[in-house]
Amino acid sequence: MAAEALAAAAERLGTPDRGGLRTAVVSAADPVDRASGRLVQLPDAPFLVGALDPAAVLAPHVAGRVLVDNDVNWAARAERHAGCAAGIDDFVYVHLGEGLGCAVVTDGAVRRGHHGLAGEIAHVCTAGPDGTAMPLTEVFAALGLRRPDSRRRGRAGGRRRGQ
């Protein structure tokens, strides 16, 4: 379903009278396999996109490159370009919203780690308020900070800007 919607959007936007699509940039809430560009589905992930290959779906509609990365990695790049981290080469960008994630930036570049999951901190185990080990996102629930409508692991409490 997501692949069909993505292809339909590319068809609508890339009409010949508009000059076609020269480049596409995809921001996904899932980790991205750097070798293939496919989205990686994590266990208990709150986003149900599945095994989507945005580059393959968009390739017939785009004349140039299709850039695919995790939404938090794109946000960290934006912060380094024109935000609070402008001019800073080494920092960690932490995002808390519908999910919890981070991007590790060293020497001005997003680092992914050996398996590409360096910023996927939602499932990292830590000590909870009672001292027992639990996933980081469960700490929010234990402290009463998770939104009542948030049931899946990997979705912490919080509100979007403007709400």
Short mmCIF file of N, CA and C in Angstrom, two decimals:
data_model
loop_
_atom_site.label_atom_id
_atom_site.label_comp_id
_atom_site.label_asym_id
_atom_site.label_seq_id
_atom_site.Cartn_x
_atom_site.Cartn_y
_atom_site.Cartn_z
N MET A 1 0.81 -1.19 0.00
CA MET A 1 0.00 0.00 0.00
C MET A 1 0.87 1.26 0.00
N ALA A 2 1.91 1.29 0.82
CA ALA A 2 2.79 2.46 0.86
C ALA A 2 3.52 2.62 -0.46
N ALA A 3 3.94 1.50 -1.08
CA ALA A 3 4.64 1.58 -2.36
C ALA A 3 3.74 2.17 -3.44
N GLU A 4 2.48 1.76 -3.46
CA GLU A 4 1.55 2.28 -4.45
C GLU A 4 1.31 3.77 -4.26
N ALA A 5 1.17 4.20 -3.01
CA ALA A 5 0.95 5.62 -2.72
C ALA A 5 2.16 6.46 -3.12
N LEU A 6 3.35 5.93 -2.87
CA LEU A 6 4.58 6.64 -3.23
C LEU A 6 4.71 6.77 -4.75
N ALA A 7 4.43 5.69 -5.46
CA ALA A 7 4.49 5.73 -6.93
C ALA A 7 3.45 6.69 -7.50
N ALA A 8 2.24 6.69 -6.93
CA ALA A 8 1.18 7.59 -7.40
C ALA A 8 1.56 9.05 -7.19
N ALA A 9 2.17 9.36 -6.05
CA ALA A 9 2.61 10.74 -5.78
C ALA A 9 3.68 11.16 -6.78
N ALA A 10 4.60 10.26 -7.07
CA ALA A 10 5.66 10.58 -8.04
C ALA A 10 5.07 10.82 -9.43
N GLU A 11 4.08 10.03 -9.80
CA GLU A 11 3.43 10.21 -11.10
C GLU A 11 2.74 11.57 -11.18
N ARG A 12 2.06 11.96 -10.11
CA ARG A 12 1.35 13.25 -10.10
C ARG A 12 2.33 14.42 -10.16
N LEU A 13 3.43 14.32 -9.43
CA LEU A 13 4.39 15.43 -9.36
C LEU A 13 5.34 15.49 -10.54
N GLY A 14 5.59 14.37 -11.17
CA GLY A 14 6.60 14.32 -12.21
C GLY A 14 6.06 14.39 -13.62
N THR A 15 5.01 15.13 -13.84
CA THR A 15 4.43 15.22 -15.18
C THR A 15 5.39 15.94 -16.13
N PRO A 16 5.38 15.59 -17.42
CA PRO A 16 6.29 16.21 -18.39
C PRO A 16 6.16 17.73 -18.46
N ASP A 17 4.94 18.26 -18.27
CA ASP A 17 4.78 19.72 -18.32
C ASP A 17 5.49 20.42 -17.17
N ARG A 18 5.83 19.68 -16.13
CA ARG A 18 6.59 20.23 -15.01
C ARG A 18 8.08 19.93 -15.15
N GLY A 19 8.45 19.24 -16.20
CA GLY A 19 9.86 18.92 -16.41
C GLY A 19 10.29 17.59 -15.80
N GLY A 20 9.37 16.84 -15.25
CA GLY A 20 9.71 15.56 -14.63
C GLY A 20 10.43 15.74 -13.30
N LEU A 21 10.70 14.65 -12.66
CA LEU A 21 11.42 14.68 -11.39
C LEU A 21 12.89 14.42 -11.63
N ARG A 22 13.74 15.31 -11.15
CA ARG A 22 15.19 15.14 -11.32
C ARG A 22 15.83 14.43 -10.15
N THR A 23 15.29 14.65 -8.95
CA THR A 23 15.82 14.04 -7.73
C THR A 23 14.66 13.81 -6.79
N ALA A 24 14.76 12.78 -5.98
CA ALA A 24 13.76 12.52 -4.95
C ALA A 24 14.47 12.31 -3.62
N VAL A 25 13.88 12.86 -2.56
CA VAL A 25 14.41 12.70 -1.21
C VAL A 25 13.29 12.10 -0.37
N VAL A 26 13.59 10.97 0.27
CA VAL A 26 12.61 10.27 1.09
C VAL A 26 13.07 10.29 2.54
N SER A 27 12.19 10.71 3.41
CA SER A 27 12.44 10.72 4.85
C SER A 27 11.52 9.69 5.48
N ALA A 28 12.10 8.70 6.12
CA ALA A 28 11.32 7.59 6.68
C ALA A 28 11.52 7.49 8.18
N ALA A 29 10.47 7.07 8.87
CA ALA A 29 10.55 6.91 10.32
C ALA A 29 11.23 5.61 10.73
N ASP A 30 11.59 4.80 9.75
CA ASP A 30 12.28 3.54 10.01
C ASP A 30 13.76 3.68 9.69
N PRO A 31 14.59 2.77 10.23
CA PRO A 31 16.00 2.77 9.81
C PRO A 31 16.09 2.40 8.33
N VAL A 32 17.18 2.79 7.69
CA VAL A 32 17.39 2.53 6.27
C VAL A 32 18.64 1.69 6.09
N ASP A 33 18.52 0.61 5.33
CA ASP A 33 19.67 -0.22 4.99
C ASP A 33 20.51 0.56 3.99
N ARG A 34 21.72 0.93 4.35
CA ARG A 34 22.56 1.79 3.51
C ARG A 34 22.98 1.10 2.23
N ALA A 35 23.10 -0.21 2.23
CA ALA A 35 23.53 -0.92 1.02
C ALA A 35 22.42 -0.95 -0.03
N SER A 36 21.17 -1.14 0.42
CA SER A 36 20.07 -1.31 -0.54
C SER A 36 19.13 -0.12 -0.62
N GLY A 37 19.08 0.73 0.42
CA GLY A 37 18.12 1.83 0.45
C GLY A 37 16.74 1.40 0.93
N ARG A 38 16.60 0.14 1.28
CA ARG A 38 15.31 -0.38 1.76
C ARG A 38 15.11 0.01 3.23
N LEU A 39 13.85 0.15 3.61
CA LEU A 39 13.55 0.41 5.00
C LEU A 39 13.70 -0.87 5.79
N VAL A 40 14.21 -0.75 7.00
CA VAL A 40 14.43 -1.89 7.89
C VAL A 40 13.33 -1.88 8.93
N GLN A 41 12.59 -2.95 9.02
CA GLN A 41 11.53 -3.03 10.01
C GLN A 41 12.09 -3.65 11.29
N LEU A 42 11.97 -2.91 12.39
CA LEU A 42 12.44 -3.38 13.68
C LEU A 42 11.32 -4.10 14.41
N PRO A 43 11.66 -5.01 15.31
CA PRO A 43 10.62 -5.67 16.11
C PRO A 43 9.85 -4.62 16.92
N ASP A 44 8.57 -4.77 17.02
CA ASP A 44 7.71 -3.86 17.80
C ASP A 44 7.76 -2.42 17.31
N ALA A 45 8.14 -2.20 16.04
CA ALA A 45 8.18 -0.84 15.51
C ALA A 45 6.76 -0.28 15.44
N PRO A 46 6.58 0.99 15.80
CA PRO A 46 5.24 1.57 15.77
C PRO A 46 4.78 1.94 14.37
N PHE A 47 5.68 1.93 13.40
CA PHE A 47 5.33 2.33 12.05
C PHE A 47 5.18 1.08 11.20
N LEU A 48 4.07 0.93 10.55
CA LEU A 48 3.73 -0.30 9.85
C LEU A 48 3.96 -0.22 8.35
N VAL A 49 5.06 0.37 7.94
CA VAL A 49 5.37 0.52 6.53
C VAL A 49 5.81 -0.82 5.94
N GLY A 50 6.50 -1.63 6.71
CA GLY A 50 6.98 -2.92 6.23
C GLY A 50 8.24 -2.79 5.42
N ALA A 51 8.51 -3.78 4.61
CA ALA A 51 9.74 -3.83 3.81
C ALA A 51 9.53 -3.01 2.54
N LEU A 52 9.72 -1.72 2.63
CA LEU A 52 9.53 -0.82 1.50
C LEU A 52 10.88 -0.46 0.90
N ASP A 53 10.96 -0.45 -0.40
CA ASP A 53 12.17 -0.07 -1.12
C ASP A 53 11.88 1.21 -1.90
N PRO A 54 11.96 2.39 -1.25
CA PRO A 54 11.60 3.65 -1.91
C PRO A 54 12.40 3.94 -3.17
N ALA A 55 13.69 3.60 -3.17
CA ALA A 55 14.51 3.88 -4.35
C ALA A 55 14.01 3.08 -5.56
N ALA A 56 13.66 1.81 -5.36
CA ALA A 56 13.16 0.99 -6.47
C ALA A 56 11.79 1.46 -6.93
N VAL A 57 10.94 1.87 -5.99
CA VAL A 57 9.60 2.35 -6.35
C VAL A 57 9.69 3.64 -7.15
N LEU A 58 10.60 4.54 -6.77
CA LEU A 58 10.69 5.84 -7.42
C LEU A 58 11.57 5.87 -8.67
N ALA A 59 12.46 4.91 -8.83
CA ALA A 59 13.40 4.91 -9.94
C ALA A 59 12.75 5.12 -11.31
N PRO A 60 11.61 4.48 -11.62
CA PRO A 60 11.00 4.71 -12.93
C PRO A 60 10.46 6.14 -13.13
N HIS A 61 10.31 6.89 -12.05
CA HIS A 61 9.69 8.21 -12.11
C HIS A 61 10.69 9.36 -11.94
N VAL A 62 11.95 9.03 -11.62
CA VAL A 62 12.95 10.05 -11.30
C VAL A 62 14.15 9.89 -12.21
N ALA A 63 14.55 10.99 -12.84
CA ALA A 63 15.68 10.95 -13.78
C ALA A 63 17.02 10.80 -13.06
N GLY A 64 17.13 11.33 -11.84
CA GLY A 64 18.40 11.32 -11.11
C GLY A 64 18.36 10.43 -9.89
N ARG A 65 19.02 10.88 -8.86
CA ARG A 65 19.18 10.10 -7.63
C ARG A 65 17.92 10.08 -6.79
N VAL A 66 17.76 9.01 -6.05
CA VAL A 66 16.73 8.90 -5.02
C VAL A 66 17.47 8.73 -3.69
N LEU A 67 17.37 9.73 -2.84
CA LEU A 67 18.06 9.72 -1.55
C LEU A 67 17.08 9.29 -0.46
N VAL A 68 17.43 8.26 0.29
CA VAL A 68 16.55 7.72 1.32
C VAL A 68 17.32 7.69 2.63
N ASP A 69 16.72 8.24 3.69
CA ASP A 69 17.34 8.14 5.01
C ASP A 69 16.27 8.27 6.08
N ASN A 70 16.69 8.00 7.28
CA ASN A 70 15.83 8.08 8.45
C ASN A 70 15.49 9.54 8.75
N ASP A 71 14.27 9.79 9.21
CA ASP A 71 13.82 11.16 9.47
C ASP A 71 14.68 11.89 10.50
N VAL A 72 15.15 11.20 11.51
CA VAL A 72 15.97 11.85 12.54
C VAL A 72 17.35 12.19 11.98
N ASN A 73 17.88 11.36 11.08
CA ASN A 73 19.15 11.69 10.43
C ASN A 73 19.02 12.95 9.58
N TRP A 74 17.90 13.06 8.83
CA TRP A 74 17.67 14.28 8.04
C TRP A 74 17.56 15.49 8.96
N ALA A 75 16.86 15.33 10.09
CA ALA A 75 16.71 16.45 11.03
C ALA A 75 18.06 16.88 11.59
N ALA A 76 18.92 15.92 11.90
CA ALA A 76 20.26 16.26 12.42
C ALA A 76 21.06 17.03 11.37
N ARG A 77 20.95 16.61 10.11
CA ARG A 77 21.64 17.35 9.03
C ARG A 77 21.11 18.79 8.95
N ALA A 78 19.80 18.95 9.07
CA ALA A 78 19.21 20.29 9.01
C ALA A 78 19.69 21.14 10.18
N GLU A 79 19.76 20.56 11.37
CA GLU A 79 20.26 21.31 12.54
C GLU A 79 21.71 21.73 12.33
N ARG A 80 22.50 20.85 11.73
CA ARG A 80 23.91 21.19 11.48
C ARG A 80 24.02 22.27 10.41
N HIS A 81 23.14 22.24 9.44
CA HIS A 81 23.19 23.21 8.34
C HIS A 81 22.73 24.60 8.78
N ALA A 82 21.59 24.67 9.50
CA ALA A 82 21.03 25.99 9.79
C ALA A 82 20.31 26.05 11.13
N GLY A 83 20.62 25.16 12.04
CA GLY A 83 19.91 25.14 13.32
C GLY A 83 20.84 25.33 14.49
N CYS A 84 20.47 24.75 15.60
CA CYS A 84 21.24 24.89 16.85
C CYS A 84 22.63 24.29 16.77
N ALA A 85 22.85 23.36 15.86
CA ALA A 85 24.16 22.72 15.73
C ALA A 85 24.95 23.27 14.53
N ALA A 86 24.55 24.41 14.01
CA ALA A 86 25.25 25.00 12.85
C ALA A 86 26.73 25.18 13.18
N GLY A 87 27.56 24.62 12.33
CA GLY A 87 29.01 24.76 12.51
C GLY A 87 29.61 23.79 13.50
N ILE A 88 28.82 22.94 14.11
CA ILE A 88 29.32 21.98 15.08
C ILE A 88 29.52 20.63 14.38
N ASP A 89 30.70 20.06 14.52
CA ASP A 89 31.01 18.82 13.81
C ASP A 89 30.66 17.56 14.58
N ASP A 90 30.56 17.64 15.91
CA ASP A 90 30.32 16.45 16.74
C ASP A 90 29.17 16.73 17.71
N PHE A 91 28.06 16.01 17.53
CA PHE A 91 26.93 16.15 18.44
C PHE A 91 26.00 14.96 18.30
N VAL A 92 25.09 14.83 19.24
CA VAL A 92 24.03 13.82 19.19
C VAL A 92 22.71 14.56 19.17
N TYR A 93 21.90 14.26 18.18
CA TYR A 93 20.57 14.86 18.04
C TYR A 93 19.57 13.84 18.55
N VAL A 94 18.78 14.19 19.56
CA VAL A 94 17.77 13.28 20.12
C VAL A 94 16.39 13.82 19.80
N HIS A 95 15.55 12.95 19.25
CA HIS A 95 14.18 13.32 18.89
C HIS A 95 13.21 12.53 19.76
N LEU A 96 12.29 13.25 20.38
CA LEU A 96 11.22 12.62 21.17
C LEU A 96 9.91 13.17 20.65
N GLY A 97 9.12 12.33 20.04
CA GLY A 97 7.83 12.72 19.48
C GLY A 97 6.95 11.49 19.45
N GLU A 98 6.46 11.11 18.28
CA GLU A 98 5.70 9.86 18.14
C GLU A 98 6.60 8.66 18.38
N GLY A 99 7.88 8.85 18.23
CA GLY A 99 8.87 7.81 18.50
C GLY A 99 10.05 8.44 19.21
N LEU A 100 11.05 7.64 19.46
CA LEU A 100 12.26 8.10 20.13
C LEU A 100 13.44 7.64 19.29
N GLY A 101 14.28 8.57 18.90
CA GLY A 101 15.44 8.20 18.10
C GLY A 101 16.53 9.24 18.24
N CYS A 102 17.69 8.91 17.72
CA CYS A 102 18.77 9.89 17.75
C CYS A 102 19.64 9.71 16.53
N ALA A 103 20.43 10.72 16.26
CA ALA A 103 21.43 10.67 15.20
C ALA A 103 22.75 11.05 15.84
N VAL A 104 23.76 10.27 15.56
CA VAL A 104 25.11 10.53 16.05
C VAL A 104 25.89 11.18 14.91
N VAL A 105 26.39 12.39 15.14
CA VAL A 105 27.14 13.11 14.12
C VAL A 105 28.56 13.31 14.63
N THR A 106 29.52 12.82 13.86
CA THR A 106 30.93 13.05 14.17
C THR A 106 31.62 13.49 12.90
N ASP A 107 32.56 14.41 13.04
CA ASP A 107 33.27 14.97 11.89
C ASP A 107 32.30 15.49 10.84
N GLY A 108 31.13 15.96 11.27
CA GLY A 108 30.15 16.56 10.38
C GLY A 108 29.28 15.58 9.61
N ALA A 109 29.41 14.28 9.86
CA ALA A 109 28.64 13.28 9.13
C ALA A 109 27.83 12.39 10.09
N VAL A 110 26.64 11.99 9.65
CA VAL A 110 25.82 11.07 10.43
C VAL A 110 26.52 9.71 10.43
N ARG A 111 26.67 9.14 11.61
CA ARG A 111 27.29 7.81 11.75
C ARG A 111 26.19 6.80 12.01
N ARG A 112 26.34 5.64 11.43
CA ARG A 112 25.29 4.62 11.51
C ARG A 112 25.66 3.42 12.36
N GLY A 113 26.92 3.19 12.60
CA GLY A 113 27.34 1.99 13.31
C GLY A 113 27.47 0.82 12.35
N HIS A 114 27.99 -0.28 12.85
CA HIS A 114 28.30 -1.44 12.01
C HIS A 114 27.07 -2.00 11.29
N HIS A 115 25.94 -2.06 11.98
CA HIS A 115 24.72 -2.61 11.38
C HIS A 115 23.72 -1.52 10.98
N GLY A 116 24.13 -0.25 11.06
CA GLY A 116 23.26 0.84 10.63
C GLY A 116 22.21 1.26 11.63
N LEU A 117 22.34 0.85 12.88
CA LEU A 117 21.31 1.13 13.88
C LEU A 117 21.82 1.97 15.05
N ALA A 118 22.86 2.74 14.84
CA ALA A 118 23.47 3.52 15.92
C ALA A 118 22.49 4.46 16.61
N GLY A 119 21.56 5.04 15.88
CA GLY A 119 20.62 6.00 16.47
C GLY A 119 19.33 5.39 16.97
N GLU A 120 19.16 4.10 16.85
CA GLU A 120 17.91 3.45 17.25
C GLU A 120 17.94 3.15 18.75
N ILE A 121 17.72 4.20 19.55
CA ILE A 121 17.87 4.08 21.01
C ILE A 121 16.59 3.66 21.72
N ALA A 122 15.46 3.60 21.03
CA ALA A 122 14.19 3.29 21.69
C ALA A 122 14.21 1.93 22.37
N HIS A 123 14.95 0.97 21.82
CA HIS A 123 14.96 -0.38 22.36
C HIS A 123 16.17 -0.67 23.25
N VAL A 124 17.01 0.33 23.47
CA VAL A 124 18.17 0.15 24.35
C VAL A 124 17.67 -0.07 25.77
N CYS A 125 18.22 -1.07 26.44
CA CYS A 125 17.81 -1.33 27.82
C CYS A 125 18.58 -0.45 28.78
N THR A 126 17.88 0.02 29.78
CA THR A 126 18.47 0.86 30.81
C THR A 126 17.77 0.52 32.13
N ALA A 127 18.25 1.08 33.21
CA ALA A 127 17.61 0.86 34.51
C ALA A 127 16.39 1.76 34.63
N GLY A 128 15.26 1.16 34.96
CA GLY A 128 14.04 1.92 35.16
C GLY A 128 14.00 2.55 36.54
N PRO A 129 12.92 3.25 36.85
CA PRO A 129 12.81 3.94 38.13
C PRO A 129 12.94 3.01 39.34
N ASP A 130 12.56 1.74 39.17
CA ASP A 130 12.68 0.80 40.28
C ASP A 130 13.97 -0.01 40.24
N GLY A 131 14.86 0.33 39.29
CA GLY A 131 16.15 -0.32 39.20
C GLY A 131 16.19 -1.55 38.30
N THR A 132 15.05 -1.98 37.80
CA THR A 132 15.03 -3.13 36.90
C THR A 132 15.32 -2.69 35.47
N ALA A 133 15.86 -3.61 34.68
CA ALA A 133 16.18 -3.31 33.29
C ALA A 133 14.91 -3.25 32.46
N MET A 134 14.83 -2.25 31.58
CA MET A 134 13.69 -2.12 30.68
C MET A 134 14.10 -1.29 29.47
N PRO A 135 13.38 -1.46 28.35
CA PRO A 135 13.67 -0.61 27.19
C PRO A 135 13.47 0.86 27.55
N LEU A 136 14.27 1.70 26.96
CA LEU A 136 14.23 3.13 27.27
C LEU A 136 12.83 3.71 27.15
N THR A 137 12.08 3.31 26.12
CA THR A 137 10.73 3.85 25.96
C THR A 137 9.81 3.44 27.10
N GLU A 138 10.07 2.29 27.72
CA GLU A 138 9.23 1.85 28.84
C GLU A 138 9.48 2.68 30.10
N VAL A 139 10.63 3.34 30.17
CA VAL A 139 10.90 4.24 31.30
C VAL A 139 9.87 5.36 31.32
N PHE A 140 9.51 5.87 30.14
CA PHE A 140 8.50 6.93 30.06
C PHE A 140 7.17 6.44 30.62
N ALA A 141 6.80 5.21 30.28
CA ALA A 141 5.55 4.64 30.80
C ALA A 141 5.63 4.47 32.31
N ALA A 142 6.75 3.97 32.81
CA ALA A 142 6.91 3.75 34.25
C ALA A 142 6.84 5.06 35.04
N LEU A 143 7.26 6.15 34.41
CA LEU A 143 7.22 7.47 35.06
C LEU A 143 5.90 8.19 34.83
N GLY A 144 4.98 7.55 34.10
CA GLY A 144 3.69 8.17 33.82
C GLY A 144 3.76 9.24 32.76
N LEU A 145 4.76 9.18 31.89
CA LEU A 145 4.95 10.21 30.88
C LEU A 145 4.49 9.79 29.49
N ARG A 146 4.02 8.56 29.34
CA ARG A 146 3.56 8.10 28.03
C ARG A 146 2.13 8.56 27.82
N ARG A 147 1.84 9.00 26.59
CA ARG A 147 0.47 9.40 26.26
C ARG A 147 -0.45 8.20 26.39
N PRO A 148 -1.68 8.42 26.85
CA PRO A 148 -2.61 7.30 27.04
C PRO A 148 -2.91 6.52 25.77
N ASP A 149 -2.89 7.16 24.60
CA ASP A 149 -3.20 6.47 23.35
C ASP A 149 -2.00 5.79 22.73
N SER A 150 -0.87 5.84 23.40
CA SER A 150 0.35 5.22 22.87
C SER A 150 0.51 3.85 23.49
N ARG A 151 0.34 2.81 22.69
CA ARG A 151 0.36 1.45 23.22
C ARG A 151 1.59 0.65 22.80
N ARG A 152 2.21 1.00 21.69
CA ARG A 152 3.31 0.21 21.17
C ARG A 152 4.62 0.62 21.81
N ARG A 153 5.52 -0.36 21.91
CA ARG A 153 6.88 -0.04 22.31
C ARG A 153 7.49 0.78 21.20
N GLY A 154 8.38 1.68 21.55
CA GLY A 154 9.00 2.53 20.55
C GLY A 154 8.26 3.84 20.36
N ARG A 155 7.09 3.97 20.99
CA ARG A 155 6.35 5.22 20.92
C ARG A 155 6.30 5.81 22.31
N ALA A 156 7.03 6.87 22.50
CA ALA A 156 7.05 7.53 23.79
C ALA A 156 6.05 8.67 23.79
N GLY A 157 5.81 9.22 24.95
CA GLY A 157 4.90 10.36 25.05
C GLY A 157 5.49 11.58 24.39
N GLY A 158 4.70 12.63 24.36
CA GLY A 158 5.15 13.88 23.75
C GLY A 158 4.09 14.41 22.81
N ARG A 159 4.23 15.65 22.45
CA ARG A 159 3.29 16.29 21.52
C ARG A 159 4.07 16.89 20.38
N ARG A 160 3.41 16.98 19.24
CA ARG A 160 4.01 17.68 18.11
C ARG A 160 3.97 19.17 18.38
N ARG A 161 4.87 19.89 17.75
CA ARG A 161 4.85 21.35 17.91
C ARG A 161 3.48 21.89 17.51
N GLY A 162 3.01 22.87 18.25
CA GLY A 162 1.75 23.52 17.94
C GLY A 162 0.54 22.83 18.54
N GLN A 163 0.73 21.73 19.25
CA GLN A 163 -0.42 21.03 19.86
C GLN A 163 -0.50 21.36 21.32
#
